[in-house]
mmCIF file of C-alpha atoms and ligand atoms in Angstrom:
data_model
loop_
_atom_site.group_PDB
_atom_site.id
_atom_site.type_symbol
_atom_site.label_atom_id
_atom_site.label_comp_id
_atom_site.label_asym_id
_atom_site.label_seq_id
_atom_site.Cartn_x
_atom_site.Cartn_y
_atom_site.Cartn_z
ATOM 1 C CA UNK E 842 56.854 -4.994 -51.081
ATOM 2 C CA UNK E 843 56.372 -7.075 -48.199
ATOM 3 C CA UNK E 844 56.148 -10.296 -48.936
ATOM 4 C CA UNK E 845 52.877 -12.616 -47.771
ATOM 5 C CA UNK E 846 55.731 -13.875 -45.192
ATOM 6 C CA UNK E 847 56.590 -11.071 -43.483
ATOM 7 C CA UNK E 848 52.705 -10.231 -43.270
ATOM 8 C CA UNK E 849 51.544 -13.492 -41.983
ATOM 9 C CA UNK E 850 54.529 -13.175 -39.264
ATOM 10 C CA UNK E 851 53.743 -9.891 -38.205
ATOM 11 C CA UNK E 852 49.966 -10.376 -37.606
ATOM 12 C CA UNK E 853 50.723 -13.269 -35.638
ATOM 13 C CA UNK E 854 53.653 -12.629 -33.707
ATOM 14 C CA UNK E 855 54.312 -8.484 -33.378
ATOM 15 C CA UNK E 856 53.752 -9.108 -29.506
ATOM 16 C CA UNK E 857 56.414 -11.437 -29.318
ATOM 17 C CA UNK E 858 58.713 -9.936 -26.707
ATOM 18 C CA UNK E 859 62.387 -10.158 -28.232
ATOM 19 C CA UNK E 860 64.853 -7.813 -29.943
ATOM 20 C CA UNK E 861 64.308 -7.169 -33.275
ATOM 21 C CA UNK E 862 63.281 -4.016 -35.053
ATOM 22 C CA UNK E 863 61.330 -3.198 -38.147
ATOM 23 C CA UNK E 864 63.715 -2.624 -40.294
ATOM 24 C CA UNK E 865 65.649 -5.611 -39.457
ATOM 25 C CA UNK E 866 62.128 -7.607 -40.109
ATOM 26 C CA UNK E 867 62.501 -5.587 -43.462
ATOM 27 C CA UNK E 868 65.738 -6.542 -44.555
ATOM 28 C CA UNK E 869 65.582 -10.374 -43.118
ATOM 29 C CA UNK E 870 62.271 -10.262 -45.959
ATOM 30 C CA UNK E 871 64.229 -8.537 -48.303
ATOM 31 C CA UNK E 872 67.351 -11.253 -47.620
ATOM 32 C CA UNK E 873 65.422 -14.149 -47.700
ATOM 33 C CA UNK E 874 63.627 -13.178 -50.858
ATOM 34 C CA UNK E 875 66.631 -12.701 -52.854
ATOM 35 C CA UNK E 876 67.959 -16.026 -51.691
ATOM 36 C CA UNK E 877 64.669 -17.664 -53.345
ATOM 37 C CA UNK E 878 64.920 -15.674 -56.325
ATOM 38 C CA UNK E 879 68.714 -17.116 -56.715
ATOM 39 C CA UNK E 880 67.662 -20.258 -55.731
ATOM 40 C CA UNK E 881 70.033 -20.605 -52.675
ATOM 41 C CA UNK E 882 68.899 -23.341 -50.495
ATOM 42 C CA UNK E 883 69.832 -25.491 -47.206
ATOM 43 C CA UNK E 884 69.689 -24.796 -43.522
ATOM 44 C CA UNK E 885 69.973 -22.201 -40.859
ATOM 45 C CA UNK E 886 71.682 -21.622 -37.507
ATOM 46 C CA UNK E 887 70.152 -19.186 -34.985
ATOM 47 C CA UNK E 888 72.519 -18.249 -31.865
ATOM 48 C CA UNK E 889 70.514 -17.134 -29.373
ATOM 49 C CA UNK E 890 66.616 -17.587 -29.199
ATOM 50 C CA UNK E 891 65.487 -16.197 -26.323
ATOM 51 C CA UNK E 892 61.290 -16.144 -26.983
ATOM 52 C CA UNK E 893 61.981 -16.908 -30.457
ATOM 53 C CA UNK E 894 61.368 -13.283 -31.915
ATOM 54 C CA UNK E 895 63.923 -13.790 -34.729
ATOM 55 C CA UNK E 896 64.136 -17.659 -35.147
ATOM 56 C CA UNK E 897 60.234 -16.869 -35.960
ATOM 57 C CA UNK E 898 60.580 -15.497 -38.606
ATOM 58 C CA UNK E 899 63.586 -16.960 -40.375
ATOM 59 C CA UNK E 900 61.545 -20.744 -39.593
ATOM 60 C CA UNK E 901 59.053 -19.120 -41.996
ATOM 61 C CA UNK E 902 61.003 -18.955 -45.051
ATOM 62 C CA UNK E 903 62.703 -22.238 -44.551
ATOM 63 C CA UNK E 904 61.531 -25.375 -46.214
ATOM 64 C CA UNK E 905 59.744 -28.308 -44.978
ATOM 65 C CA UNK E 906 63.038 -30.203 -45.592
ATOM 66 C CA UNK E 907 65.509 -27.652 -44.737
ATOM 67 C CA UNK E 908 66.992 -28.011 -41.046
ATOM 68 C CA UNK E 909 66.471 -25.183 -38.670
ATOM 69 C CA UNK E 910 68.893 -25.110 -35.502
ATOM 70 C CA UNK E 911 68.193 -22.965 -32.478
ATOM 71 C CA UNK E 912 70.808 -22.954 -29.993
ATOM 72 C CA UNK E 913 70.586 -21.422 -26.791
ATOM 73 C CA UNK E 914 72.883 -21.348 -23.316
ATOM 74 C CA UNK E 915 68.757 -21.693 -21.409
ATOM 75 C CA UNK E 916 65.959 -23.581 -22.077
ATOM 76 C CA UNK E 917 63.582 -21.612 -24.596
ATOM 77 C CA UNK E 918 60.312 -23.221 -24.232
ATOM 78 C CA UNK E 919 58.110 -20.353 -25.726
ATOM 79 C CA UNK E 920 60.395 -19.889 -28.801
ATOM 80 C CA UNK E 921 60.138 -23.871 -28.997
ATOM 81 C CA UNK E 922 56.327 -23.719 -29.028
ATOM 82 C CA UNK E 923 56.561 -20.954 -31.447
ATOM 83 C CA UNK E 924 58.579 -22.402 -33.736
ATOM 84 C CA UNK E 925 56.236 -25.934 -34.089
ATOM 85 C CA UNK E 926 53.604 -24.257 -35.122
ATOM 86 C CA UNK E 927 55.622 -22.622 -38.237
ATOM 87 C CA UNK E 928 57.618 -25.555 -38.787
ATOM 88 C CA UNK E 929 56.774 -28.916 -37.809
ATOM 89 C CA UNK E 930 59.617 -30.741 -39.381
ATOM 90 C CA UNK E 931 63.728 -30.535 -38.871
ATOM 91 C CA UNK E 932 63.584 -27.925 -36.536
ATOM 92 C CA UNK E 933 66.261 -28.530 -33.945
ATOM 93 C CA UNK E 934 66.976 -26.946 -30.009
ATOM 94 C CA UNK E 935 70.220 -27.157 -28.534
ATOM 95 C CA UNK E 936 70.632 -26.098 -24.905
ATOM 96 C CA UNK E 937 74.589 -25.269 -24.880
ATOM 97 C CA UNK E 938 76.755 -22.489 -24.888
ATOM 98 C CA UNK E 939 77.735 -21.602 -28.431
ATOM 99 C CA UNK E 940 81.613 -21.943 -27.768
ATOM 100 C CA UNK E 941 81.202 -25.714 -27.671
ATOM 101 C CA UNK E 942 78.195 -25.492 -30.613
ATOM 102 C CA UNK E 943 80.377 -27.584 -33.352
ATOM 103 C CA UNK E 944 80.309 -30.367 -30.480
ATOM 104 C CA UNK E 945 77.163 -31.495 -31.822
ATOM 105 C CA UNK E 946 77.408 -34.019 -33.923
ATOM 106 C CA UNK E 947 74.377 -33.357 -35.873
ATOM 107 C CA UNK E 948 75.048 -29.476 -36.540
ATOM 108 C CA UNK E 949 78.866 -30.137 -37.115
ATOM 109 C CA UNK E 950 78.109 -32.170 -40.092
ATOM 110 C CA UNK E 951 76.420 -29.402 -41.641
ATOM 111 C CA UNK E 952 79.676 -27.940 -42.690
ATOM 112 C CA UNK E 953 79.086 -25.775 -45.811
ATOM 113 C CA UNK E 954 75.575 -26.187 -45.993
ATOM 114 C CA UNK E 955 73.498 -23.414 -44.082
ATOM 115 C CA UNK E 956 72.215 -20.661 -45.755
ATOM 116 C CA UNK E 957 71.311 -18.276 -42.769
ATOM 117 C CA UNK E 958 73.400 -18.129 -39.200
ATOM 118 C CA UNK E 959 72.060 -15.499 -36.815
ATOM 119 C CA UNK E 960 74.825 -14.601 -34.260
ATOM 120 C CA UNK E 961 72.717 -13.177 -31.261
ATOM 121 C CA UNK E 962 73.831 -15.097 -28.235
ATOM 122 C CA UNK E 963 76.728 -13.668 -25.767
ATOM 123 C CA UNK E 964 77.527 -10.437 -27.091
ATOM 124 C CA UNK E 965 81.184 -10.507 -25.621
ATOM 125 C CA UNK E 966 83.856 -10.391 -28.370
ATOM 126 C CA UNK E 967 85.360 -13.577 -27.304
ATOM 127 C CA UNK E 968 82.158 -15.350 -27.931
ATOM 128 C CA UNK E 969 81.326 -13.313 -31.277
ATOM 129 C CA UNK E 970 84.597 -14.724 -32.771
ATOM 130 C CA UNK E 971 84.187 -18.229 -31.384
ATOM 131 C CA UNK E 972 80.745 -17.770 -32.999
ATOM 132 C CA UNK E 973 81.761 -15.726 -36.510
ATOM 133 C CA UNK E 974 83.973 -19.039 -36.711
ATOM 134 C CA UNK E 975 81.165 -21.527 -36.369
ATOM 135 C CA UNK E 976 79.411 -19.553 -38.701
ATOM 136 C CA UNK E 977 82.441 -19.812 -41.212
ATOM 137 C CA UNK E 978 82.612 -23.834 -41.154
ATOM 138 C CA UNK E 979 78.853 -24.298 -41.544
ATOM 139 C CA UNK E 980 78.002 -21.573 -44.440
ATOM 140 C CA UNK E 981 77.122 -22.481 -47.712
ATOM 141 C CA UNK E 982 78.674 -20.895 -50.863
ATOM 142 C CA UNK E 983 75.788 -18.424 -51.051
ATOM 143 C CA UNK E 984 74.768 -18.389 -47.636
ATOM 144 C CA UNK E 985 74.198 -15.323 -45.061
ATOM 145 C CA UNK E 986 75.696 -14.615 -41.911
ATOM 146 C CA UNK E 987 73.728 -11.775 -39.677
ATOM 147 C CA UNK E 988 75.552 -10.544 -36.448
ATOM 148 C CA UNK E 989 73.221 -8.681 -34.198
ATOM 149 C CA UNK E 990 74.249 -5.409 -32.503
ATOM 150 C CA UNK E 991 76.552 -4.289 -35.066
ATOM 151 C CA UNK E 992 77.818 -0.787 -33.732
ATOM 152 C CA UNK E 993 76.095 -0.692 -30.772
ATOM 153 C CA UNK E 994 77.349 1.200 -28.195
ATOM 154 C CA UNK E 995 76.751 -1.562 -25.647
ATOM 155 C CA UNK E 996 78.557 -3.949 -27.021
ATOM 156 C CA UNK E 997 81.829 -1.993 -28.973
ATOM 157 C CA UNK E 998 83.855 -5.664 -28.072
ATOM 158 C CA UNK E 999 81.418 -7.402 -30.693
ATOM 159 C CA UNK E 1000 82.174 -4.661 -33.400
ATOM 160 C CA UNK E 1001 85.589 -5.051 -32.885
ATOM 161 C CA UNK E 1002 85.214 -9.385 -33.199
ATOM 162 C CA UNK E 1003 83.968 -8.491 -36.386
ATOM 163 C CA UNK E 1004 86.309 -6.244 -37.640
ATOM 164 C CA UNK E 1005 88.902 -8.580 -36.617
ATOM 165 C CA UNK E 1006 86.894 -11.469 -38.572
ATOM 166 C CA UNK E 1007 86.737 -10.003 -41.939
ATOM 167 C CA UNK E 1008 90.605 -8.381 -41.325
ATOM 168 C CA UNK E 1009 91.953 -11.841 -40.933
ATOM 169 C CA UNK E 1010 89.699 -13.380 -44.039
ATOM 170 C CA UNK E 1011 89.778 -10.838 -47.118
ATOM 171 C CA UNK E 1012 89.548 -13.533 -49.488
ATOM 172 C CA UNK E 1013 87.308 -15.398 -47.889
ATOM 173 C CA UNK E 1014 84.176 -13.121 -46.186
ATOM 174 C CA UNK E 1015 83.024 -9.574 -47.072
ATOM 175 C CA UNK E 1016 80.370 -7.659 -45.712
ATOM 176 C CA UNK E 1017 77.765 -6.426 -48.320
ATOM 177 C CA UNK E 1018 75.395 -4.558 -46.059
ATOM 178 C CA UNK E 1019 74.765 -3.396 -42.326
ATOM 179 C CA UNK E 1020 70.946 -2.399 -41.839
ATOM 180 C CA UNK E 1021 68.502 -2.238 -38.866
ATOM 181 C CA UNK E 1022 71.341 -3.227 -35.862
ATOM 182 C CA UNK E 1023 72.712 -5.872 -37.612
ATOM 183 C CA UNK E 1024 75.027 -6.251 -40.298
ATOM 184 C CA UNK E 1025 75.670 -9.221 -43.229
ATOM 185 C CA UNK E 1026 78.706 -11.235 -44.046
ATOM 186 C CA UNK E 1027 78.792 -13.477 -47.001
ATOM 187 C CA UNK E 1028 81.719 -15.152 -48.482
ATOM 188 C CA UNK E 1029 83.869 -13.088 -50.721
ATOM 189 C CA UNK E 1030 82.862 -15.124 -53.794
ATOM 190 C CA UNK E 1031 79.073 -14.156 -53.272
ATOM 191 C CA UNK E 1032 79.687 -10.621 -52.342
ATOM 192 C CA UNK E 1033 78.879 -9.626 -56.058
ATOM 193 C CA UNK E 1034 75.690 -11.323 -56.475
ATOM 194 C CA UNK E 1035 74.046 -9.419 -53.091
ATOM 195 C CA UNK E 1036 75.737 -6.307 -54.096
ATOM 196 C CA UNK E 1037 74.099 -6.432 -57.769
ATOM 197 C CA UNK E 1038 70.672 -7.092 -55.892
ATOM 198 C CA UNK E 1039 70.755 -4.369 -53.490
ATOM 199 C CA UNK E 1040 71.228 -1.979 -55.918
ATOM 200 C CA UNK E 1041 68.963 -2.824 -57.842
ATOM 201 C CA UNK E 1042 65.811 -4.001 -56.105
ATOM 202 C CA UNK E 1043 66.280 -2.347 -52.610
ATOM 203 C CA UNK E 1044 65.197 1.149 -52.865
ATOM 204 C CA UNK E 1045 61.741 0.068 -54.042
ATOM 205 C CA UNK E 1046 61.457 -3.808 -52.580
ATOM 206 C CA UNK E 1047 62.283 -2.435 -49.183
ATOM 207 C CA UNK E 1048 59.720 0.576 -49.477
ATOM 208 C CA UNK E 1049 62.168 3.145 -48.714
ATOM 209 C CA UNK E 1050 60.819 6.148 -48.510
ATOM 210 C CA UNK E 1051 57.392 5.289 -47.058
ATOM 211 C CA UNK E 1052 59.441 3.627 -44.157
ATOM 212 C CA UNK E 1053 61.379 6.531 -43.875
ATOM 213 C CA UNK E 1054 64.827 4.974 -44.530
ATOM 214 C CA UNK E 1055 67.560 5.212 -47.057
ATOM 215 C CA UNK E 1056 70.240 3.269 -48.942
ATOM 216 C CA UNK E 1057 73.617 4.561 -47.888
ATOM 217 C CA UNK E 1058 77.187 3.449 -49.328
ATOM 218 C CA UNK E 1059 79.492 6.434 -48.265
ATOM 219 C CA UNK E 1060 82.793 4.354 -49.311
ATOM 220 C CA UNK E 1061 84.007 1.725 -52.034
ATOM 221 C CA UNK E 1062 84.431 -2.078 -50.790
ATOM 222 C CA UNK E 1063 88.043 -1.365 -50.990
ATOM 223 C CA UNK E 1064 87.628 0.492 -48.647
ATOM 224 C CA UNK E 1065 85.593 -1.417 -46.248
ATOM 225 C CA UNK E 1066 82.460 0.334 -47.301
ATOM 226 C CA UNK E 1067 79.497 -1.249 -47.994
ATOM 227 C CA UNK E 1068 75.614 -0.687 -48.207
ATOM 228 C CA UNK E 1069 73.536 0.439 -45.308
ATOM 229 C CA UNK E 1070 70.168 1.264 -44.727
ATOM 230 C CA UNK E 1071 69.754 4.380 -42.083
ATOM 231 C CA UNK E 1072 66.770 6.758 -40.972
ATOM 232 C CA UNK E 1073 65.782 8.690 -43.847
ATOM 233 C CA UNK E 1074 68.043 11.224 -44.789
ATOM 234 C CA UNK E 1075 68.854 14.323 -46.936
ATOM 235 C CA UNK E 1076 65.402 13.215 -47.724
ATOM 236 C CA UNK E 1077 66.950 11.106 -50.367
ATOM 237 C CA UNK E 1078 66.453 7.126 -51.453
ATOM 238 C CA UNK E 1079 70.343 7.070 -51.783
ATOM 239 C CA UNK E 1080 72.907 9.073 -50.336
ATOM 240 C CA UNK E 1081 76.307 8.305 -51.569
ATOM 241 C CA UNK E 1082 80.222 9.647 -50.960
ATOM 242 C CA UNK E 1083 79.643 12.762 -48.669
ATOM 243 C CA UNK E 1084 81.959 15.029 -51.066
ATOM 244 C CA UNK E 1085 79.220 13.827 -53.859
ATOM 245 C CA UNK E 1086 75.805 14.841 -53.152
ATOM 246 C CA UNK E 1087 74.717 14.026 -56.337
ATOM 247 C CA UNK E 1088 76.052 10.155 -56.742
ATOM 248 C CA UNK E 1089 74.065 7.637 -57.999
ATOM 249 C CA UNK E 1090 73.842 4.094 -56.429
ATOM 250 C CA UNK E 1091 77.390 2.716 -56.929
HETATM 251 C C1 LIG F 1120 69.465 -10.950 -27.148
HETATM 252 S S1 LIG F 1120 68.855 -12.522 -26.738
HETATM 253 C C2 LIG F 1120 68.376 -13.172 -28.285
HETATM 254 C C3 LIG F 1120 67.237 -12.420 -28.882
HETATM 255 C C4 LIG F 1120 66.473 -13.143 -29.956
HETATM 256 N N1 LIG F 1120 67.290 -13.502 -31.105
HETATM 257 C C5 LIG F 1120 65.282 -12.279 -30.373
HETATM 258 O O1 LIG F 1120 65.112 -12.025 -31.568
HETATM 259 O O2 LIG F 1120 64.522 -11.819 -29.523
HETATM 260 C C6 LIG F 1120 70.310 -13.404 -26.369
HETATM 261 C C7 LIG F 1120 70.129 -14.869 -26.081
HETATM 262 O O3 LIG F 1120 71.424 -15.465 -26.097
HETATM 263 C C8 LIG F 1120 71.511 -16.453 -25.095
HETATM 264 N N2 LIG F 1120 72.932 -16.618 -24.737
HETATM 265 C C9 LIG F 1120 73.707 -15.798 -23.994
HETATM 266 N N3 LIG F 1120 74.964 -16.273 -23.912
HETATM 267 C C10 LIG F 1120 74.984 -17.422 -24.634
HETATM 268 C C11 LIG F 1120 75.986 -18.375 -24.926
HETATM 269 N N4 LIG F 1120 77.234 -18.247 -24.472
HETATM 270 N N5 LIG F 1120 75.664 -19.433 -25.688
HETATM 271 C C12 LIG F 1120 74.397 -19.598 -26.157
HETATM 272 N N6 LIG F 1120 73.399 -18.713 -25.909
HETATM 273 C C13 LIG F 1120 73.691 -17.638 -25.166
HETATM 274 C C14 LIG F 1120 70.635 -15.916 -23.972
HETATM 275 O O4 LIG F 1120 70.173 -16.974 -23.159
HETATM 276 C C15 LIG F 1120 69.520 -15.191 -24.733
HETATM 277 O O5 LIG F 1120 68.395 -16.017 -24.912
#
């Protein structure tokens, strides 16, 4: 289901130009609802505003006294606009290139407390790293990390930043699920708790088959696997380990 969020945001802001698919709407309401419902709290980072398509929508979910950065390389004075009107308080623009972000004072002494950094700035792999690592100093135990244009062709230096991220860090971040363009790092010790809620609530929260999608996870963690959401196929809620047509969610 929805939730009234999501709703509100997409009467009022669907013609928002931006990057940012349905599904990935979807799974940023999914996301943020299982934060609530663990009671994860504490700020977020987006890289990368542009008209404020995204940061919309992740400002809705945040509370009054929760701090909301938006950092961008130009000036983004629609997204700015856009984002007072859904929240008036601790909502924060920086006009800098993210390789120098942690040279803000301010965001800097965040360190371990957001709950949600959006990496959708420069989509070179240099920057991605520079940017997976800013991300790494200012998440919170339970917090999210979303990197935009996972596996897109365009950009195959970003897949490989990320790669190289979670190579370097095994005890320290895991993905737990790649859905609508984007994929989700959290840190190892939290991997369990998103895993457990996927399985069970994502098949119905996330509407899946009257959306026309379904909940992949083709290979163990230990193997790098890890849940996706895809077009709807085998015209199944779950498709599992391709030599197992028959596998439950695992
Ligand atoms: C794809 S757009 C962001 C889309 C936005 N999140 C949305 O939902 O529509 C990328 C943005 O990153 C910004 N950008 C590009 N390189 C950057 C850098 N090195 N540092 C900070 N921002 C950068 C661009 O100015 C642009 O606004």
């Amino acid at each position: 289901m929805p939730s009234e969020t999501l709703r509100n945001y997409q009467q009022k802001f669907s013609d928002v130009g931006g990057f940012f698919v349905p599904l990935a709407m979807v799974t940023w309401d999914f996301l943020f609802t299982a934060q609530s419902e663990m009671g994860v709290k504490g700020g977020m980072l987006e890289i990368g505003v542009f008209q404020g398509k995204s940061g919309i929508l992740s400002s809705m979910y945040m509370a009054p006294e929760e701090p909301a950065f938006f950092l961008d390389i130009h000036e983004v004075p629609q997204a700015r606009q856009r984002i007072a009107a859904v929240k008036s308080e601790n909502a924060h623009f920086l006009q800098m290139n993210s390789i120098d972000a942690l040279s803000d004072e301010y965001l800097a002494e965040m360190r371990g407390t957001l709950r949600w950094v959006h990496i959708d700035g420069e989509h070179t792999g240099y920057a991605t790293r520079a940017d997976l690592d800013t991300a790494a100093h200012l998440l919170s135990e339970r917090g999210i990390i979303c990197v935009d244009d996972f596996f897109s062709f365009k950009y195959p230096q970003l897949t490989a930043a990320v790669y190289q991220f979670l190579l370097e860090h095994p005890f320290k971040f895991k993905m737990f699920l790649a859905s609508g363009n984007k994929c989700y790092i959290c840190r190892a010790s939290a991997f369990q708790a998103y895993d457990d809620y996927i399985r069970a609530q994502a098949i119905q929260r996330m509407r899946l088959a009257e959306n026309k999608w379904t909940l992949t996870r083709t290979s163990y963690v230990h193997d790098y696997g890890c849940f996706t959401i895809i077009a709807r196929n085998k015209e199944r809620d779950f498709v599992g380990l391709d030599r197992d047509i028959n596998a439950e969610v695992f």
